[in-house]
Short mmCIF file of C-alpha atoms in Angstrom, two decimals:
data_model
loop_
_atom_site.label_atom_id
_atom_site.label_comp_id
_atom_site.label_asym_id
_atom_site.label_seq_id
_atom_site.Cartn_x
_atom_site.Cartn_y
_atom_site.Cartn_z
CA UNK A 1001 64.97 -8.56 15.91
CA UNK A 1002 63.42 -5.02 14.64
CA UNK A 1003 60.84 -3.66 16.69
CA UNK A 1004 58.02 -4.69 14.07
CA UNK A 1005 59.42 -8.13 14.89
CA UNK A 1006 58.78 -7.51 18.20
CA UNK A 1007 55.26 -5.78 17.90
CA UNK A 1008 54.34 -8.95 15.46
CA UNK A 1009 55.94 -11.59 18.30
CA UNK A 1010 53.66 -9.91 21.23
CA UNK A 1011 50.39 -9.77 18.84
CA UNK A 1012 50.92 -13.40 18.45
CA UNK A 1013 51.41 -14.71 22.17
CA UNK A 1014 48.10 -12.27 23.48
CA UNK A 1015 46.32 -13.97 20.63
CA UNK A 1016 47.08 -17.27 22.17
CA UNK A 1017 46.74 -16.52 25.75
CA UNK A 1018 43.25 -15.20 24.46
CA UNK A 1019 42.24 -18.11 23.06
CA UNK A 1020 43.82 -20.66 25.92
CA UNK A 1021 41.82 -19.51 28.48
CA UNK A 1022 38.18 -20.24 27.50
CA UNK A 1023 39.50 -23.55 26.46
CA UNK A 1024 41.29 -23.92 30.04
CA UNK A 1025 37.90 -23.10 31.82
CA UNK A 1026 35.85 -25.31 29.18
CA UNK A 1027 38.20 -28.12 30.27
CA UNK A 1028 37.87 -27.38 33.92
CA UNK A 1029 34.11 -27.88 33.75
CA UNK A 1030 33.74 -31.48 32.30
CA UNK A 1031 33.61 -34.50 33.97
CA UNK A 1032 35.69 -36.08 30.88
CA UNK A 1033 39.40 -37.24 32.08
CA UNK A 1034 42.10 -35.33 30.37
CA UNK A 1035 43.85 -37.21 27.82
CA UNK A 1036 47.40 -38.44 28.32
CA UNK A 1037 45.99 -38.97 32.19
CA UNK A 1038 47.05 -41.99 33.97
CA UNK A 1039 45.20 -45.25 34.54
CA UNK A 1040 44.93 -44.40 37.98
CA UNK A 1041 44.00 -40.67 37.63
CA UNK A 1042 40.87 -41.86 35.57
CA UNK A 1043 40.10 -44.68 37.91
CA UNK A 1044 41.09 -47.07 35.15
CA UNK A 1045 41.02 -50.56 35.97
CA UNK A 1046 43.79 -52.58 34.39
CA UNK A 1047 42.78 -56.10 33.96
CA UNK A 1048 44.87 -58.96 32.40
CA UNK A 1049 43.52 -62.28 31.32
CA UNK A 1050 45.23 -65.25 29.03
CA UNK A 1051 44.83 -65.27 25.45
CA UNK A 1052 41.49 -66.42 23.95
CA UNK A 1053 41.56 -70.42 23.40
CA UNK A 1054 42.45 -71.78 19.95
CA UNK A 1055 44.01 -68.39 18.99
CA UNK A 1056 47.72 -68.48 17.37
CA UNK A 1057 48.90 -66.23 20.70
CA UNK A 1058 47.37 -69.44 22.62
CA UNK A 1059 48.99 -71.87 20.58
CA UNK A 1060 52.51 -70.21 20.50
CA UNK A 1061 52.10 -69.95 24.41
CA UNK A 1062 51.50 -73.75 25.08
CA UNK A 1063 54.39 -74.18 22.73
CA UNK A 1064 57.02 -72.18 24.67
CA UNK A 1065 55.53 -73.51 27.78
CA UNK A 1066 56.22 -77.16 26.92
CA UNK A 1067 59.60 -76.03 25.33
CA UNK A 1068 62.82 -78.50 26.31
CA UNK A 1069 65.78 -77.22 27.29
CA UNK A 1070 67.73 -78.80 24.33
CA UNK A 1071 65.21 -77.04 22.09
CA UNK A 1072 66.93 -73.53 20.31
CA UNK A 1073 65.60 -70.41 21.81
CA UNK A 1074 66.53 -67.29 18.92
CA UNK A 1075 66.79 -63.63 19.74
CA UNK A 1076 66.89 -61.71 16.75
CA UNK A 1077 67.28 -57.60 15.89
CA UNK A 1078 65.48 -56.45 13.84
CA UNK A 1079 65.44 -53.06 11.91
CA UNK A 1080 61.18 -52.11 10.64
CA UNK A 1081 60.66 -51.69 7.51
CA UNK A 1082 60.57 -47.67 6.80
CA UNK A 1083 56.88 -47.21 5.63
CA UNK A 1084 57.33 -45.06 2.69
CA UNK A 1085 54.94 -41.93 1.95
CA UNK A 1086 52.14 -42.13 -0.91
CA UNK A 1087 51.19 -40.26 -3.43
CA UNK A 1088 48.69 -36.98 -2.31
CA UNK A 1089 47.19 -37.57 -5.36
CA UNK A 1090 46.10 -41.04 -4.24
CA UNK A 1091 43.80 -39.49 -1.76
CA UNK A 1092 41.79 -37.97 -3.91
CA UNK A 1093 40.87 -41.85 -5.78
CA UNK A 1094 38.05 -43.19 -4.95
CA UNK A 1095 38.11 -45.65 -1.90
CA UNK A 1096 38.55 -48.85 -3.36
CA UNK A 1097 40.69 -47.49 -5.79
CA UNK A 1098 43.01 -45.66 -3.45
CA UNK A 1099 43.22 -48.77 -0.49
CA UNK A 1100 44.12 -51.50 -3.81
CA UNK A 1101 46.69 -48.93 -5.05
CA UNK A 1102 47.67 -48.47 -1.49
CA UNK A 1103 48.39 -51.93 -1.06
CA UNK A 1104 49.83 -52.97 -4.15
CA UNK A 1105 52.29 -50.12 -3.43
CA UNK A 1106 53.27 -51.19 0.18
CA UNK A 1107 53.76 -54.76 -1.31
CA UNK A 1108 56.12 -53.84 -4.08
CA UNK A 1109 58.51 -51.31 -1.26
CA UNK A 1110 58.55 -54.37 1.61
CA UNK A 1111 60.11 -57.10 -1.62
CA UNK A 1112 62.80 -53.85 -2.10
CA UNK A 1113 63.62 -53.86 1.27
CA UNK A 1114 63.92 -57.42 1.79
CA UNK A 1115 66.39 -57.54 -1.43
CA UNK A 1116 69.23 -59.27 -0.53
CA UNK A 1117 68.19 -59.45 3.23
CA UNK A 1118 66.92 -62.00 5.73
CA UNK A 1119 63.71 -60.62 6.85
CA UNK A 1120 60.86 -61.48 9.44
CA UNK A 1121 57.65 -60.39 8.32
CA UNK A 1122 59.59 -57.32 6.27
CA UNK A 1123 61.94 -56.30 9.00
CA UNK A 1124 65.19 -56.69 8.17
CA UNK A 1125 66.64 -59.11 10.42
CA UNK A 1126 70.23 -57.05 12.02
CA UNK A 1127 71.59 -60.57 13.85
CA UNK A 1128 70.10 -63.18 15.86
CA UNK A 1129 71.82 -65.20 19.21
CA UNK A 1130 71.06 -68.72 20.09
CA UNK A 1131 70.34 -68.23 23.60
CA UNK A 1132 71.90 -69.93 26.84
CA UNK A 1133 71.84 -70.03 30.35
CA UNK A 1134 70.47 -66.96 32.20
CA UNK A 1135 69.98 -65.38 28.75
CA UNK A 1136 67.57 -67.80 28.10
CA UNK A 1137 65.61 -67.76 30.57
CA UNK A 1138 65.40 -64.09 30.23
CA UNK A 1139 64.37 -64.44 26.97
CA UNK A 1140 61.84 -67.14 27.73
CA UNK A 1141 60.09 -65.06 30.55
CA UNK A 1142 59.83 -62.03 28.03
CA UNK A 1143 57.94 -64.27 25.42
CA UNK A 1144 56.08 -65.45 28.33
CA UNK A 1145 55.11 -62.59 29.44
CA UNK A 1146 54.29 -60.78 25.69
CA UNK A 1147 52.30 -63.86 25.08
CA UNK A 1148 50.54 -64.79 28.33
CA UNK A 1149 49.27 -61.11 29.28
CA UNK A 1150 46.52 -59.93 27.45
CA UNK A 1151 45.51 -56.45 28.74
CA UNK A 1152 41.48 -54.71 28.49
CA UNK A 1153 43.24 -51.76 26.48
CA UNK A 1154 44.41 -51.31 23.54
CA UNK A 1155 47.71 -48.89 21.96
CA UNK A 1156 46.61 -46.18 19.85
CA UNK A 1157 50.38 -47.05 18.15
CA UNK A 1158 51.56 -47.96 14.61
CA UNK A 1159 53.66 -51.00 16.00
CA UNK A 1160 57.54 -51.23 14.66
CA UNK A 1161 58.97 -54.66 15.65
CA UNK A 1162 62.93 -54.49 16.45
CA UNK A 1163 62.79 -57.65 18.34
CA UNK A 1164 61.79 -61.47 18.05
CA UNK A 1165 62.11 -64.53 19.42
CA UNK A 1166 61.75 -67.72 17.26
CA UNK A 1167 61.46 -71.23 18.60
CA UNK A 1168 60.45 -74.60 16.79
CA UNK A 1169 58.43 -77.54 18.29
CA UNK A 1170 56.34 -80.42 17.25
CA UNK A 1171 57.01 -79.46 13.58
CA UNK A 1172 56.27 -75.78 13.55
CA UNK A 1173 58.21 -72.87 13.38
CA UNK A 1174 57.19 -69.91 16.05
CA UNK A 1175 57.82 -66.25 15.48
CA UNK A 1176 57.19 -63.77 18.05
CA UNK A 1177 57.79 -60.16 17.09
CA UNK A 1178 58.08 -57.89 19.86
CA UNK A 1179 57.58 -53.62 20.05
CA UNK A 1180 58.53 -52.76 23.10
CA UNK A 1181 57.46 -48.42 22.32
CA UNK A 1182 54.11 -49.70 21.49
CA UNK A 1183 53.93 -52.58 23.55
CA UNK A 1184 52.50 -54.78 21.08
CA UNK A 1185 53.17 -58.76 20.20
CA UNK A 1186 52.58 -60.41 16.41
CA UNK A 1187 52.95 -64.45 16.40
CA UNK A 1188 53.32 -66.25 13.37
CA UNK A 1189 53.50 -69.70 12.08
CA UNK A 1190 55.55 -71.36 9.79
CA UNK A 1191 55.57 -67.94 7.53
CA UNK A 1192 51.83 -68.39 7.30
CA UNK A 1193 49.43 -67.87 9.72
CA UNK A 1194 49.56 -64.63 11.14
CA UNK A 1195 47.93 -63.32 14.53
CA UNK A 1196 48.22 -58.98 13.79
CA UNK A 1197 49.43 -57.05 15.81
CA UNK A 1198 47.93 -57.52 19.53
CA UNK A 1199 48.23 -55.63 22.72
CA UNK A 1200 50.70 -57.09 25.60
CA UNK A 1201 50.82 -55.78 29.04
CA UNK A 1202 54.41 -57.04 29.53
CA UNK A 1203 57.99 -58.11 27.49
CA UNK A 1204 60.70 -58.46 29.92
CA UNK A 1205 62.90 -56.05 30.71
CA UNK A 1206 64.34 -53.69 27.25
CA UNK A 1207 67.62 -53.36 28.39
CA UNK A 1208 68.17 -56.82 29.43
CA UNK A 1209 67.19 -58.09 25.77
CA UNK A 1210 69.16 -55.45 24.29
CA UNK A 1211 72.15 -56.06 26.24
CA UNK A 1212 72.02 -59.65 25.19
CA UNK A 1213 72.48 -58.59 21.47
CA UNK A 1214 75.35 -56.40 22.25
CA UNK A 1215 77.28 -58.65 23.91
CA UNK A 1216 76.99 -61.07 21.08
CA UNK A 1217 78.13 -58.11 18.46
CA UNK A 1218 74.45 -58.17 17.16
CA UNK A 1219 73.76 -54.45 16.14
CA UNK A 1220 70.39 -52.77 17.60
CA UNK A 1221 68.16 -51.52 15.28
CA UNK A 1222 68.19 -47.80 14.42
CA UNK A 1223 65.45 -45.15 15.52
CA UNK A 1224 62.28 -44.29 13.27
CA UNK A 1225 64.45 -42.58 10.21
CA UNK A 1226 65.62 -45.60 9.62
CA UNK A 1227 64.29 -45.36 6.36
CA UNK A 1228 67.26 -42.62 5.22
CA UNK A 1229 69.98 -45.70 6.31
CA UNK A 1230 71.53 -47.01 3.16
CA UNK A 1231 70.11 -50.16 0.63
#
């Protein structure tokens, strides 16, 4: 590096000490908690109650609670589906315009990635295990738990589901997508009904669900560039 370099390099980190510290004592003076604080460090109050009555998260719950032992219990992998980047020029569209566009777009990517692939609500599905034994029940508390915890906060998190767990009884056909880096649950119904995607408090234990897969040769799904894997 040339001693302009240099000259340039020390400008720059003065300039941002400079600017740091009113912003440091301007934090110091509010009463506001600091964001990225714990729960406990803002005097946070984590509460948990069940899932509101009637709701698909409800219904899915009594489901797996009355669930017989003879009934199949799936694990799948899954791999998201890469959201794909739109057009700049989109943004400039009107509202309406730009969300239908928007929409239409999304629609058309998720039918290419499912080409030629099982998929659960557009996430590829990697391999699935019929569960047995203690890997049932380890399963089975994990839905429990995603399902039955319903926290007073919410994830400020764009949810990416690389697990489920599907189960049938009395007729219908349960889905329960899991994201453990988000910590969110979506249920859904026979392909139909659909709950979103809803905070949980609790799924089990990662690297107990993972390990399941593995041992069963079911691949784990790939990080967030999935999108640059192969079609």
């Amino acid at each position: 590096m040339d001693s302009r370099s240099r000259g340039w390099g020390f400008a720059l980190v003065l300039a941002s000490m400079l600017f740091l510290v009113p912003v440091s004592l301007a934090s110091a003076q509010t009463d506001e908690p600091r964001a990225g604080t714990s729960a406990e460090e803002q005097d946070f109050k984590v509460e948990l109650e069940p899932p509101k009555a009637g709701s698909l998260r409800a219904k899915a719950l009594a489901a797996l609670t009355s669930l017989d032992r003879a009934q199949a219990l799936t694990l799948y992998s899954l791999q998201p589906w890469p959201t794909p980047r739109t057009p700049a020029a989109w943004y400039k569209l009107p509202e309406a315009e730009q969300s239908e566009r928007v929409a239409a777009f999304f629609e058309k990517d998720r039918r290419r990635w499912c080409r030629g692939h099982a998929c659960i609500e557009a996430n590829r599905v990697l391999g699935r295990v019929e569960t047995s034994g203690a890997d049932r029940l380890a399963v089975l508390q994990a839905a429990r738990d995603a399902l039955g915890k319903v926290p007073n906060f919410g994830y400020a998190c764009a949810a990416e589901y690389r697990h489920a767990i599907a189960f049938a009884d009395q007729g219908h056909r349960y889905e329960i997508l899991l994201c453990y880096h988000c910590g969110q649950v979506k249920v859904v119904v026979d392909g139909k009904e659909r709950s979103g995607d809803q905070s949980a408090y609790e799924m089990g234990d990662l690297r107990t669900i993972d390990a399941i897969l593995t041992r069963a040769g079911v691949p784990l799904a790939k990080g967030a560039d999935a999108g640059d894997e192969d079609e």
